Amino acid sequence: MRDAWRLWRRDWDVQTAVAGLFIFLPALAMAMFIPDMPAPPGTSEAVPGSVTMTAYEQGLTQWMLSYGGWQVAAQAVVLFGQFAIVALYLAGDRPPTGKALMAAARRYPLLLLAGLIIAVPIAAALLLAQALPLLMVAFFVIVFWVLARTIALAPTLLAEAPVGALKAITRSLHLTRGNTLALAASVMTVILAMTIATWPFEQIDAWMVAHAPNPIARALVDAMAAAITGLGGIAMSLVQVAAYRRLRTR
């Protein structure tokens, strides 16, 4: 974390510019223009074929048709923004911002492919946890284990090009071996801090949507939440860079 902090203090202006374009703006757009997904009914009402369950399924289908594509697109841009910040440090010897963005764009499809590969065991664990709620704690342990063990994935794709998606995953697993707890703690710190910081603004936004839909006030509240998301994205990227630099000699 100290290494990441030093990078922030040295290059905060460039990092903020990249995050502002690729993380802050998509996060703000999602908050302002994409409503929350319909909440599933309670356990007692989640009966297949019931009126409540049918209404939920119809609402979820309509949400996916209307907003699902935009949600995925915005999240993809945010992911690219984090990848681009990593590229500022690992796509060559301190490349100019434009060159780093181009390098990130060329390698980005491999990052998406690697993400899909990693998502398979996580999705399987989630299905199992939903079937057996007592395993939900184990599911979160698995998620943070995966995040810790793949923290060097994006740096590897950039610093060790032309390595492929699968090779980058195995390389990250090799680099992070024996450091899972420390890396998981770093990831959890960033995620927890971002979650706690954005929660009040998300609650205010939800209240305003229901009771006081003032677009200017909502924009200010959502901008604060998006700014925190942007800072969290920078932090996560810098943690990846710092971790890779410490581990790459292995």
Coordinates of N, CA and C in Angstrom, one line a residue:
M1 N 0.8 -1.2 0.0 CA 0.0 0.0 0.0 C 0.9 1.3 0.0
R2 N 2.0 1.2 0.7 CA 2.9 2.4 0.7 C 3.4 2.7 -0.7
D3 N 3.8 1.6 -1.5 CA 4.2 1.9 -2.8 C 3.2 2.5 -3.7
A4 N 1.9 2.0 -3.5 CA 0.8 2.6 -4.3 C 0.6 4.1 -3.9
W5 N 0.7 4.4 -2.6 CA 0.6 5.8 -2.2 C 1.7 6.7 -2.8
R6 N 2.9 6.2 -2.9 CA 4.0 7.0 -3.5 C 3.7 7.3 -5.0
L7 N 3.1 6.3 -5.7 CA 2.8 6.5 -7.1 C 1.7 7.5 -7.2
W8 N 0.7 7.5 -6.3 CA -0.4 8.5 -6.3 C 0.2 9.9 -6.1
R9 N 1.0 10.0 -5.1 CA 1.5 11.4 -4.8 C 2.4 11.9 -5.9
R10 N 3.0 11.1 -6.7 CA 3.9 11.5 -7.7 C 3.1 11.8 -9.0
D11 N 2.1 11.0 -9.3 CA 1.4 11.2 -10.6 C -0.1 11.4 -10.5
W12 N -0.5 12.0 -9.4 CA -2.0 12.1 -9.2 C -2.7 12.8 -10.3
D13 N -2.0 13.8 -11.0 CA -2.7 14.5 -12.0 C -3.0 13.7 -13.3
V14 N -2.0 12.9 -13.7 CA -2.3 12.0 -14.8 C -3.3 10.9 -14.5
Q15 N -3.1 10.3 -13.3 CA -4.1 9.3 -12.9 C -5.5 9.8 -12.8
T16 N -5.7 11.0 -12.3 CA -7.0 11.6 -12.1 C -7.6 11.9 -13.5
A17 N -6.8 12.3 -14.5 CA -7.3 12.6 -15.8 C -7.8 11.3 -16.5
V18 N -7.0 10.3 -16.4 CA -7.5 9.0 -17.0 C -8.7 8.5 -16.3
A19 N -8.7 8.5 -14.9 CA -9.8 8.0 -14.2 C -11.1 8.8 -14.4
G20 N -10.9 10.1 -14.5 CA -12.0 11.0 -14.8 C -12.8 10.7 -16.0
L21 N -12.0 10.3 -17.1 CA -12.6 10.0 -18.4 C -13.2 8.6 -18.4
F22 N -12.5 7.7 -17.9 CA -12.9 6.3 -18.1 C -13.5 5.6 -16.8
I23 N -13.5 6.2 -15.7 CA -14.1 5.6 -14.5 C -15.2 6.6 -13.9
F24 N -14.8 7.8 -13.7 CA -15.8 8.8 -13.1 C -17.0 9.0 -14.0
L25 N -16.8 9.3 -15.3 CA -18.0 9.5 -16.2 C -18.9 8.3 -16.3
P26 N -18.4 7.1 -16.6 CA -19.3 6.0 -16.7 C -20.0 5.7 -15.4
A27 N -19.3 5.9 -14.2 CA -19.9 5.7 -12.9 C -21.1 6.7 -12.7
L28 N -20.8 7.9 -13.1 CA -21.9 8.9 -13.0 C -23.0 8.6 -13.8
A29 N -22.8 8.2 -15.1 CA -23.9 7.9 -16.0 C -24.7 6.7 -15.5
M30 N -24.1 5.7 -14.9 CA -24.8 4.6 -14.3 C -25.7 5.0 -13.2
A31 N -25.1 5.9 -12.3 CA -25.9 6.3 -11.2 C -27.1 7.1 -11.6
M32 N -26.9 8.0 -12.6 CA -28.0 8.9 -12.9 C -29.0 8.3 -13.9
F33 N -28.6 7.5 -14.8 CA -29.5 7.1 -15.9 C -29.9 5.6 -15.8
I34 N -29.3 4.8 -15.0 CA -29.6 3.4 -15.0 C -30.3 3.1 -13.6
P35 N -31.5 2.7 -13.5 CA -32.2 2.4 -12.2 C -31.7 1.1 -11.7
D36 N -31.9 0.9 -10.4 CA -31.5 -0.3 -9.8 C -32.3 -1.5 -10.3
M37 N -31.7 -2.6 -10.3 CA -32.4 -3.8 -10.7 C -33.5 -4.1 -9.8
P38 N -34.6 -4.7 -10.3 CA -35.7 -5.0 -9.3 C -35.2 -6.0 -8.2
A39 N -35.7 -5.7 -7.0 CA -35.3 -6.5 -5.9 C -36.1 -7.8 -5.9
P40 N -35.4 -8.9 -5.7 CA -36.1 -10.2 -5.6 C -37.1 -10.3 -4.5
P41 N -38.2 -11.0 -4.6 CA -39.1 -11.1 -3.5 C -38.5 -11.9 -2.3
G42 N -39.1 -11.7 -1.1 CA -38.7 -12.4 0.0 C -38.8 -13.9 -0.1
T43 N -38.2 -14.6 0.8 CA -38.2 -16.1 0.7 C -39.6 -16.7 0.7
S44 N -40.5 -16.1 1.6 CA -41.9 -16.6 1.7 C -42.7 -16.3 0.4
E45 N -42.3 -15.3 -0.4 CA -43.0 -15.0 -1.6 C -42.4 -15.5 -2.9
A46 N -41.2 -16.0 -2.8 CA -40.5 -16.5 -3.9 C -41.0 -17.9 -4.3
V47 N -42.2 -18.0 -4.7 CA -42.8 -19.3 -5.1 C -43.0 -19.3 -6.6
P48 N -42.4 -20.2 -7.3 CA -42.5 -20.3 -8.7 C -44.0 -20.2 -9.2
G49 N -44.3 -19.3 -10.1 CA -45.7 -19.3 -10.6 C -46.6 -18.3 -9.8
S50 N -46.1 -17.8 -8.7 CA -47.0 -16.9 -7.9 C -47.0 -15.5 -8.6
V51 N -48.0 -14.7 -8.2 CA -48.2 -13.4 -8.8 C -46.9 -12.6 -8.5
T52 N -46.4 -12.6 -7.3 CA -45.2 -11.8 -6.9 C -44.0 -12.2 -7.7
M53 N -43.8 -13.5 -7.8 CA -42.6 -14.0 -8.6 C -42.7 -13.7 -10.1
T54 N -44.0 -13.8 -10.6 CA -44.1 -13.5 -12.0 C -43.9 -12.0 -12.3
A55 N -44.4 -11.2 -11.4 CA -44.1 -9.7 -11.6 C -42.6 -9.4 -11.5
Y56 N -41.9 -10.1 -10.6 CA -40.5 -9.9 -10.4 C -39.8 -10.3 -11.7
E57 N -40.1 -11.5 -12.2 CA -39.4 -12.0 -13.4 C -39.7 -11.1 -14.6
Q58 N -40.9 -10.6 -14.7 CA -41.2 -9.7 -15.8 C -40.5 -8.3 -15.7
G59 N -40.4 -7.8 -14.4 CA -39.6 -6.6 -14.2 C -38.2 -6.8 -14.5
L60 N -37.6 -7.9 -14.1 CA -36.2 -8.2 -14.3 C -35.9 -8.3 -15.8
T61 N -36.8 -9.0 -16.5 CA -36.6 -9.1 -18.0 C -36.6 -7.8 -18.7
Q62 N -37.6 -6.9 -18.2 CA -37.7 -5.6 -18.8 C -36.5 -4.8 -18.5
W63 N -36.0 -4.9 -17.3 CA -34.7 -4.1 -16.9 C -33.6 -4.6 -17.8
M64 N -33.4 -5.9 -18.0 CA -32.3 -6.4 -18.7 C -32.4 -5.9 -20.2
L65 N -33.6 -5.9 -20.7 CA -33.8 -5.5 -22.1 C -33.5 -4.0 -22.3
S66 N -33.9 -3.2 -21.3 CA -33.8 -1.7 -21.4 C -32.4 -1.2 -20.9
Y67 N -31.8 -1.8 -19.9 CA -30.6 -1.3 -19.3 C -29.4 -2.2 -19.2
G68 N -29.6 -3.5 -19.5 CA -28.6 -4.5 -19.3 C -27.4 -4.2 -20.2
G69 N -27.6 -3.9 -21.4 CA -26.5 -3.6 -22.4 C -25.7 -2.4 -22.0
W70 N -26.4 -1.3 -21.5 CA -25.7 -0.1 -21.1 C -24.9 -0.3 -19.8
Q71 N -25.5 -1.2 -18.9 CA -24.7 -1.5 -17.7 C -23.4 -2.2 -18.0
V72 N -23.5 -3.2 -18.9 CA -22.3 -4.0 -19.2 C -21.3 -3.1 -19.9
A73 N -21.8 -2.2 -20.8 CA -20.9 -1.3 -21.6 C -20.2 -0.3 -20.6
A74 N -20.9 0.2 -19.7 CA -20.3 1.2 -18.7 C -19.3 0.5 -17.8
Q75 N -19.6 -0.7 -17.4 CA -18.7 -1.5 -16.5 C -17.4 -1.8 -17.3
A76 N -17.6 -2.1 -18.6 CA -16.4 -2.4 -19.5 C -15.5 -1.2 -19.6
V77 N -16.1 0.0 -19.7 CA -15.3 1.2 -19.8 C -14.5 1.4 -18.5
V78 N -15.2 1.2 -17.4 CA -14.6 1.4 -16.1 C -13.4 0.4 -16.0
L79 N -13.6 -0.8 -16.4 CA -12.5 -1.8 -16.3 C -11.3 -1.4 -17.2
F80 N -11.6 -0.8 -18.4 CA -10.6 -0.3 -19.2 C -9.8 0.8 -18.6
G81 N -10.6 1.7 -17.9 CA -9.9 2.8 -17.2 C -8.9 2.3 -16.2
Q82 N -9.2 1.3 -15.4 CA -8.3 0.7 -14.4 C -7.1 0.1 -15.2
F83 N -7.4 -0.6 -16.3 CA -6.3 -1.2 -17.0 C -5.4 -0.2 -17.6
A84 N -5.9 1.0 -18.0 CA -5.1 2.0 -18.6 C -4.2 2.7 -17.6
I85 N -4.7 2.8 -16.3 CA -3.8 3.3 -15.3 C -2.7 2.4 -15.0
V86 N -2.9 1.1 -15.0 CA -1.8 0.1 -14.9 C -0.8 0.3 -16.1
A87 N -1.4 0.5 -17.3 CA -0.5 0.7 -18.5 C 0.4 1.9 -18.4
L88 N 0.0 2.9 -17.6 CA 0.9 4.1 -17.4 C 2.2 3.7 -16.8
Y89 N 2.3 2.6 -16.1 CA 3.5 2.2 -15.4 C 4.2 0.9 -16.0
L90 N 3.4 0.1 -16.7 CA 3.9 -1.2 -17.1 C 3.9 -1.5 -18.6
A91 N 3.4 -0.6 -19.4 CA 3.4 -0.8 -20.8 C 4.6 -0.1 -21.4
G92 N 5.8 -0.5 -20.9 CA 7.0 0.1 -21.4 C 7.7 0.9 -20.2
D93 N 8.7 1.7 -20.6 CA 9.4 2.5 -19.6 C 8.8 3.8 -19.5
R94 N 7.8 4.0 -18.5 CA 7.1 5.2 -18.3 C 6.7 5.8 -19.7
P95 N 5.8 5.2 -20.4 CA 5.3 5.6 -21.7 C 4.5 6.9 -21.5
P96 N 4.4 7.7 -22.6 CA 3.5 8.9 -22.6 C 2.0 8.3 -22.4
T97 N 1.1 9.2 -22.0 CA -0.2 8.8 -21.7 C -0.9 8.2 -22.9
G98 N -0.7 8.9 -24.1 CA -1.4 8.4 -25.3 C -0.9 7.0 -25.7
K99 N 0.4 6.8 -25.5 CA 1.0 5.5 -25.9 C 0.5 4.4 -24.9
A100 N 0.4 4.8 -23.6 CA -0.1 3.8 -22.6 C -1.6 3.4 -22.9
L101 N -2.4 4.4 -23.3 CA -3.8 4.1 -23.6 C -3.9 3.2 -24.8
M102 N -3.0 3.4 -25.8 CA -3.0 2.5 -27.0 C -2.6 1.1 -26.6
A103 N -1.6 1.0 -25.8 CA -1.2 -0.3 -25.4 C -2.3 -1.0 -24.6
A104 N -3.0 -0.3 -23.7 CA -4.1 -0.9 -23.0 C -5.2 -1.3 -23.9
A105 N -5.5 -0.5 -24.9 CA -6.5 -0.9 -25.9 C -6.2 -2.1 -26.7
R106 N -4.9 -2.3 -27.0 CA -4.5 -3.5 -27.8 C -4.6 -4.8 -26.9
R107 N -4.3 -4.6 -25.6 CA -4.3 -5.8 -24.8 C -5.6 -6.1 -24.0
Y108 N -6.5 -5.1 -24.1 CA -7.8 -5.2 -23.4 C -8.6 -6.4 -23.7
P109 N -8.8 -6.8 -25.0 CA -9.5 -8.0 -25.3 C -9.0 -9.3 -24.5
L110 N -7.7 -9.3 -24.3 CA -7.2 -10.5 -23.5 C -7.6 -10.4 -22.1
L111 N -7.6 -9.1 -21.5 CA -8.1 -9.0 -20.2 C -9.5 -9.4 -20.0
L112 N -10.4 -9.1 -21.0 CA -11.8 -9.6 -20.9 C -11.9 -11.1 -21.0
L113 N -11.0 -11.7 -21.9 CA -11.0 -13.1 -22.0 C -10.6 -13.8 -20.7
A114 N -9.5 -13.2 -20.1 CA -9.1 -13.8 -18.8 C -10.2 -13.6 -17.8
G115 N -10.9 -12.5 -17.8 CA -11.9 -12.3 -16.8 C -13.0 -13.3 -17.0
L116 N -13.4 -13.7 -18.2 CA -14.4 -14.7 -18.4 C -14.0 -16.1 -17.9
I117 N -12.7 -16.4 -18.1 CA -12.1 -17.6 -17.6 C -12.2 -17.7 -16.1
I118 N -11.9 -16.6 -15.4 CA -11.9 -16.6 -14.0 C -13.3 -16.6 -13.5
A119 N -14.3 -16.0 -14.2 CA -15.6 -15.9 -13.8 C -16.3 -17.3 -13.7
V120 N -15.8 -18.3 -14.4 CA -16.5 -19.6 -14.4 C -16.5 -20.2 -13.0
P121 N -15.3 -20.4 -12.3 CA -15.4 -21.0 -10.9 C -16.1 -20.1 -9.9
I122 N -16.1 -18.7 -10.1 CA -16.8 -17.8 -9.2 C -18.3 -18.0 -9.4
A123 N -18.8 -18.1 -10.6 CA -20.2 -18.3 -10.9 C -20.6 -19.7 -10.3
A124 N -19.8 -20.7 -10.4 CA -20.2 -22.0 -9.9 C -20.3 -21.9 -8.4
A125 N -19.4 -21.2 -7.7 CA -19.4 -21.1 -6.3 C -20.6 -20.3 -5.9
L126 N -21.0 -19.3 -6.6 CA -22.2 -18.5 -6.3 C -23.5 -19.3 -6.4
L127 N -23.6 -20.1 -7.4 CA -24.8 -21.0 -7.6 C -24.9 -22.0 -6.4
L128 N -23.7 -22.5 -6.0 CA -23.7 -23.4 -4.8 C -24.1 -22.7 -3.5
A129 N -23.6 -21.4 -3.4 CA -23.9 -20.7 -2.2 C -25.4 -20.3 -2.1
Q130 N -26.0 -20.0 -3.3 CA -27.4 -19.7 -3.4 C -28.3 -20.9 -3.0
A131 N -27.8 -22.1 -3.4 CA -28.5 -23.3 -3.1 C -28.4 -23.6 -1.6
L132 N -27.2 -23.3 -1.0 CA -26.9 -23.6 0.4 C -26.5 -22.3 1.1
P133 N -27.4 -21.5 1.6 CA -27.0 -20.2 2.1 C -25.9 -20.2 3.2
L134 N -25.8 -21.3 3.9 CA -24.7 -21.4 4.9 C -23.4 -21.3 4.3
L135 N -23.3 -21.5 3.0 CA -21.9 -21.4 2.3 C -21.6 -20.0 1.8
M136 N -22.5 -19.0 2.1 CA -22.2 -17.7 1.5 C -20.9 -17.1 2.0
V137 N -20.6 -17.4 3.3 CA -19.3 -16.9 3.8 C -18.2 -17.5 3.0
A138 N -18.3 -18.8 2.8 CA -17.2 -19.5 2.0 C -17.1 -18.9 0.6
F139 N -18.3 -18.5 0.0 CA -18.2 -17.8 -1.3 C -17.4 -16.6 -1.3
F140 N -17.6 -15.7 -0.3 CA -16.8 -14.5 -0.2 C -15.4 -14.7 0.0
V141 N -15.0 -15.8 0.8 CA -13.6 -16.1 0.9 C -13.0 -16.5 -0.4
I142 N -13.8 -17.3 -1.2 CA -13.3 -17.7 -2.5 C -13.1 -16.5 -3.4
V143 N -14.0 -15.5 -3.4 CA -13.9 -14.3 -4.2 C -12.7 -13.5 -3.9
F144 N -12.4 -13.3 -2.6 CA -11.2 -12.5 -2.2 C -10.0 -13.3 -2.5
W145 N -10.0 -14.7 -2.4 CA -8.9 -15.5 -2.7 C -8.5 -15.3 -4.2
V146 N -9.6 -15.4 -5.0 CA -9.4 -15.2 -6.5 C -8.8 -13.8 -6.8
L147 N -9.4 -12.8 -6.2 CA -8.9 -11.4 -6.4 C -7.5 -11.3 -6.0
A148 N -7.1 -11.9 -4.9 CA -5.7 -11.8 -4.5 C -4.8 -12.5 -5.4
R149 N -5.1 -13.7 -5.8 CA -4.2 -14.6 -6.6 C -4.2 -14.1 -8.1
T150 N -5.1 -13.2 -8.5 CA -5.1 -12.7 -9.9 C -4.7 -11.2 -9.9
I151 N -4.2 -10.7 -8.8 CA -3.9 -9.3 -8.8 C -2.8 -8.9 -9.8
A152 N -2.0 -9.8 -10.2 CA -0.9 -9.6 -11.1 C -1.3 -9.9 -12.6
L153 N -2.6 -10.2 -12.8 CA -3.1 -10.5 -14.1 C -2.9 -9.4 -15.1
A154 N -3.5 -8.2 -14.8 CA -3.5 -7.1 -15.7 C -2.0 -6.6 -15.9
P155 N -1.2 -6.5 -14.8 CA 0.2 -6.1 -15.0 C 0.9 -7.0 -15.9
T156 N 0.7 -8.3 -15.8 CA 1.4 -9.3 -16.6 C 1.0 -9.2 -18.1
L157 N -0.3 -8.9 -18.4 CA -0.7 -8.8 -19.8 C 0.0 -7.6 -20.4
L158 N 0.3 -6.6 -19.6 CA 1.0 -5.4 -20.2 C 2.5 -5.5 -20.2
A159 N 3.1 -5.9 -19.0 CA 4.5 -5.9 -18.9 C 5.2 -7.1 -19.6
E160 N 4.5 -8.1 -19.8 CA 5.1 -9.3 -20.4 C 4.4 -9.7 -21.7
A161 N 3.9 -8.7 -22.4 CA 3.3 -8.9 -23.7 C 4.4 -9.5 -24.6
P162 N 4.0 -10.5 -25.5 CA 2.7 -10.8 -25.9 C 2.1 -12.1 -25.2
V163 N 2.2 -12.2 -23.9 CA 1.6 -13.3 -23.2 C 0.1 -13.3 -23.4
G164 N -0.4 -14.6 -23.5 CA -1.9 -14.7 -23.7 C -2.7 -14.7 -22.4
A165 N -4.0 -14.8 -22.5 CA -4.8 -14.7 -21.3 C -4.6 -15.8 -20.3
L166 N -4.6 -17.1 -20.8 CA -4.4 -18.2 -19.9 C -3.0 -18.2 -19.3
K167 N -2.0 -17.9 -20.1 CA -0.7 -17.8 -19.5 C -0.5 -16.7 -18.5
A168 N -1.2 -15.6 -18.7 CA -1.2 -14.5 -17.7 C -1.8 -14.9 -16.4
I169 N -2.9 -15.7 -16.5 CA -3.5 -16.2 -15.2 C -2.6 -17.1 -14.5
T170 N -2.0 -18.1 -15.2 CA -1.0 -19.0 -14.5 C 0.2 -18.2 -14.0
R171 N 0.6 -17.2 -14.7 CA 1.8 -16.4 -14.2 C 1.4 -15.7 -12.9
S172 N 0.2 -15.1 -12.9 CA -0.3 -14.4 -11.7 C -0.4 -15.3 -10.5
L173 N -0.9 -16.5 -10.7 CA -1.0 -17.5 -9.7 C 0.4 -17.9 -9.1
H174 N 1.4 -18.0 -10.0 CA 2.7 -18.3 -9.6 C 3.3 -17.1 -8.8
L175 N 3.1 -15.9 -9.3 CA 3.7 -14.7 -8.6 C 3.2 -14.5 -7.2
T176 N 1.9 -14.8 -7.0 CA 1.2 -14.5 -5.8 C 1.3 -15.6 -4.8
R177 N 1.9 -16.7 -5.1 CA 1.9 -17.9 -4.2 C 2.7 -17.5 -2.9
G178 N 2.0 -17.8 -1.8 CA 2.6 -17.5 -0.5 C 2.3 -16.1 0.0
N179 N 1.6 -15.3 -0.8 CA 1.3 -13.9 -0.4 C -0.2 -13.6 -0.4
T180 N -1.0 -14.7 -0.4 CA -2.4 -14.5 -0.6 C -3.1 -13.6 0.5
L181 N -2.7 -13.9 1.8 CA -3.4 -13.1 2.9 C -3.0 -11.6 2.8
A182 N -1.8 -11.3 2.5 CA -1.4 -9.9 2.4 C -2.1 -9.2 1.3
L183 N -2.1 -9.9 0.1 CA -2.7 -9.3 -1.1 C -4.2 -9.2 -0.9
A184 N -4.9 -10.2 -0.3 CA -6.3 -10.2 0.0 C -6.6 -9.0 0.9
A185 N -5.8 -8.8 1.9 CA -6.0 -7.7 2.8 C -6.0 -6.3 2.1
S186 N -5.0 -6.2 1.2 CA -5.0 -4.9 0.4 C -6.2 -4.7 -0.5
V187 N -6.6 -5.8 -1.1 CA -7.8 -5.7 -2.0 C -9.1 -5.4 -1.1
M188 N -9.2 -6.1 0.0 CA -10.3 -5.9 0.9 C -10.3 -4.4 1.4
T189 N -9.2 -3.9 1.7 CA -9.1 -2.5 2.2 C -9.6 -1.5 1.2
V190 N -9.2 -1.7 0.0 CA -9.7 -0.8 -1.1 C -11.2 -0.9 -1.3
I191 N -11.7 -2.2 -1.4 CA -13.1 -2.4 -1.7 C -14.0 -1.9 -0.5
L192 N -13.5 -2.3 0.7 CA -14.3 -1.9 1.9 C -14.3 -0.4 2.0
A193 N -13.2 0.3 1.8 CA -13.2 1.8 2.0 C -14.1 2.4 0.9
M194 N -14.1 1.9 -0.3 CA -14.9 2.5 -1.4 C -16.4 2.2 -1.1
T195 N -16.7 1.0 -0.6 CA -18.1 0.7 -0.3 C -18.6 1.6 0.8
I196 N -17.9 1.7 1.9 CA -18.3 2.5 3.0 C -18.5 4.0 2.6
A197 N -17.5 4.5 1.8 CA -17.6 5.9 1.4 C -18.7 6.2 0.5
T198 N -19.1 5.3 -0.4 CA -20.1 5.6 -1.4 C -21.5 5.3 -0.8
W199 N -21.6 4.4 0.2 CA -22.9 4.0 0.7 C -23.8 5.2 1.1
P200 N -23.4 6.2 1.8 CA -24.3 7.3 2.2 C -24.9 8.0 1.0
F201 N -24.0 8.2 -0.1 CA -24.5 8.9 -1.3 C -25.5 8.0 -2.0
E202 N -25.3 6.7 -2.1 CA -26.2 5.8 -2.7 C -27.6 5.8 -2.0
Q203 N -27.5 5.9 -0.7 CA -28.8 5.9 0.0 C -29.5 7.2 -0.2
I204 N -28.8 8.3 -0.2 CA -29.4 9.6 -0.4 C -30.0 9.6 -1.8
D205 N -29.3 9.1 -2.8 CA -29.8 9.1 -4.2 C -31.1 8.3 -4.3
A206 N -31.1 7.1 -3.6 CA -32.3 6.2 -3.6 C -33.5 7.0 -3.0
W207 N -33.2 7.7 -1.9 CA -34.3 8.5 -1.3 C -34.8 9.6 -2.2
M208 N -33.9 10.3 -2.8 CA -34.3 11.4 -3.7 C -35.1 10.9 -4.9
V209 N -34.7 9.7 -5.5 CA -35.5 9.1 -6.6 C -36.9 8.9 -6.2
A210 N -37.1 8.4 -4.9 CA -38.5 8.1 -4.5 C -39.2 9.3 -4.0
H211 N -38.6 10.3 -3.3 CA -39.3 11.4 -2.6 C -39.0 12.8 -3.1
A212 N -37.8 13.0 -3.7 CA -37.5 14.4 -4.1 C -36.6 14.3 -5.4
P213 N -37.2 14.0 -6.5 CA -36.5 13.8 -7.7 C -36.0 15.1 -8.4
N214 N -35.1 15.8 -7.7 CA -34.5 17.0 -8.2 C -33.2 16.7 -9.0
P215 N -33.2 16.9 -10.3 CA -32.1 16.4 -11.1 C -30.7 17.1 -10.7
I216 N -30.8 18.4 -10.3 CA -29.5 19.0 -10.0 C -29.0 18.5 -8.7
A217 N -29.8 18.3 -7.7 CA -29.3 17.8 -6.4 C -28.9 16.3 -6.6
R218 N -29.6 15.6 -7.4 CA -29.2 14.2 -7.6 C -27.8 14.2 -8.4
A219 N -27.6 15.1 -9.3 CA -26.3 15.1 -10.0 C -25.2 15.3 -9.1
L220 N -25.4 16.2 -8.1 CA -24.3 16.5 -7.1 C -24.0 15.3 -6.3
V221 N -25.1 14.7 -5.8 CA -24.9 13.5 -4.9 C -24.2 12.4 -5.7
D222 N -24.7 12.1 -6.9 CA -24.2 11.0 -7.8 C -22.7 11.3 -8.2
A223 N -22.4 12.6 -8.4 CA -21.0 13.0 -8.7 C -20.1 12.7 -7.6
M224 N -20.5 12.9 -6.3 CA -19.7 12.6 -5.2 C -19.4 11.0 -5.1
A225 N -20.5 10.2 -5.3 CA -20.3 8.8 -5.3 C -19.4 8.4 -6.5
A226 N -19.6 9.0 -7.7 CA -18.7 8.6 -8.8 C -17.3 9.0 -8.6
A227 N -17.1 10.1 -7.9 CA -15.7 10.6 -7.6 C -15.0 9.6 -6.7
I228 N -15.7 9.1 -5.7 CA -15.2 8.1 -4.8 C -14.9 6.8 -5.6
T229 N -15.8 6.4 -6.5 CA -15.5 5.2 -7.3 C -14.3 5.4 -8.2
G230 N -14.1 6.6 -8.7 CA -12.9 6.9 -9.5 C -11.6 6.8 -8.6
L231 N -11.7 7.3 -7.4 CA -10.5 7.2 -6.5 C -10.2 5.7 -6.2
G232 N -11.3 5.0 -6.0 CA -11.2 3.6 -5.7 C -10.6 2.8 -6.8
G233 N -11.0 3.2 -8.1 CA -10.4 2.5 -9.2 C -8.9 2.8 -9.4
I234 N -8.5 4.1 -9.1 CA -7.1 4.4 -9.1 C -6.4 3.6 -8.1
A235 N -6.9 3.5 -6.9 CA -6.3 2.8 -5.8 C -6.1 1.3 -6.2
M236 N -7.1 0.7 -6.7 CA -7.0 -0.7 -7.1 C -5.9 -0.9 -8.2
S237 N -5.9 0.0 -9.1 CA -4.9 -0.1 -10.2 C -3.5 0.0 -9.6
L238 N -3.3 1.0 -8.7 CA -1.9 1.2 -8.2 C -1.5 0.0 -7.3
V239 N -2.4 -0.6 -6.6 CA -2.1 -1.8 -5.8 C -1.6 -2.9 -6.7
Q240 N -2.3 -3.0 -7.8 CA -1.8 -4.1 -8.8 C -0.4 -3.8 -9.3
V241 N -0.2 -2.5 -9.6 CA 1.2 -2.1 -10.1 C 2.2 -2.4 -9.0
A242 N 1.9 -2.0 -7.8 CA 2.9 -2.1 -6.7 C 3.1 -3.6 -6.4
A243 N 2.1 -4.4 -6.4 CA 2.2 -5.8 -6.1 C 3.0 -6.5 -7.2
Y244 N 2.8 -6.2 -8.4 CA 3.5 -6.8 -9.5 C 5.0 -6.5 -9.5
R245 N 5.3 -5.2 -9.2 CA 6.7 -4.8 -9.1 C 7.5 -5.5 -8.0
R246 N 6.8 -5.8 -6.9 CA 7.4 -6.5 -5.8 C 7.6 -8.0 -6.1
L247 N 6.7 -8.5 -6.9 CA 6.6 -10.0 -7.0 C 7.3 -10.5 -8.3
R248 N 7.5 -9.6 -9.3 CA 7.9 -10.1 -10.6 C 9.3 -10.7 -10.7
T249 N 10.1 -10.6 -9.7 CA 11.4 -11.2 -9.7 C 11.3 -12.7 -9.4
R250 N 10.1 -13.2 -9.0 CA 10.0 -14.6 -8.6 C 10.1 -15.5 -9.8

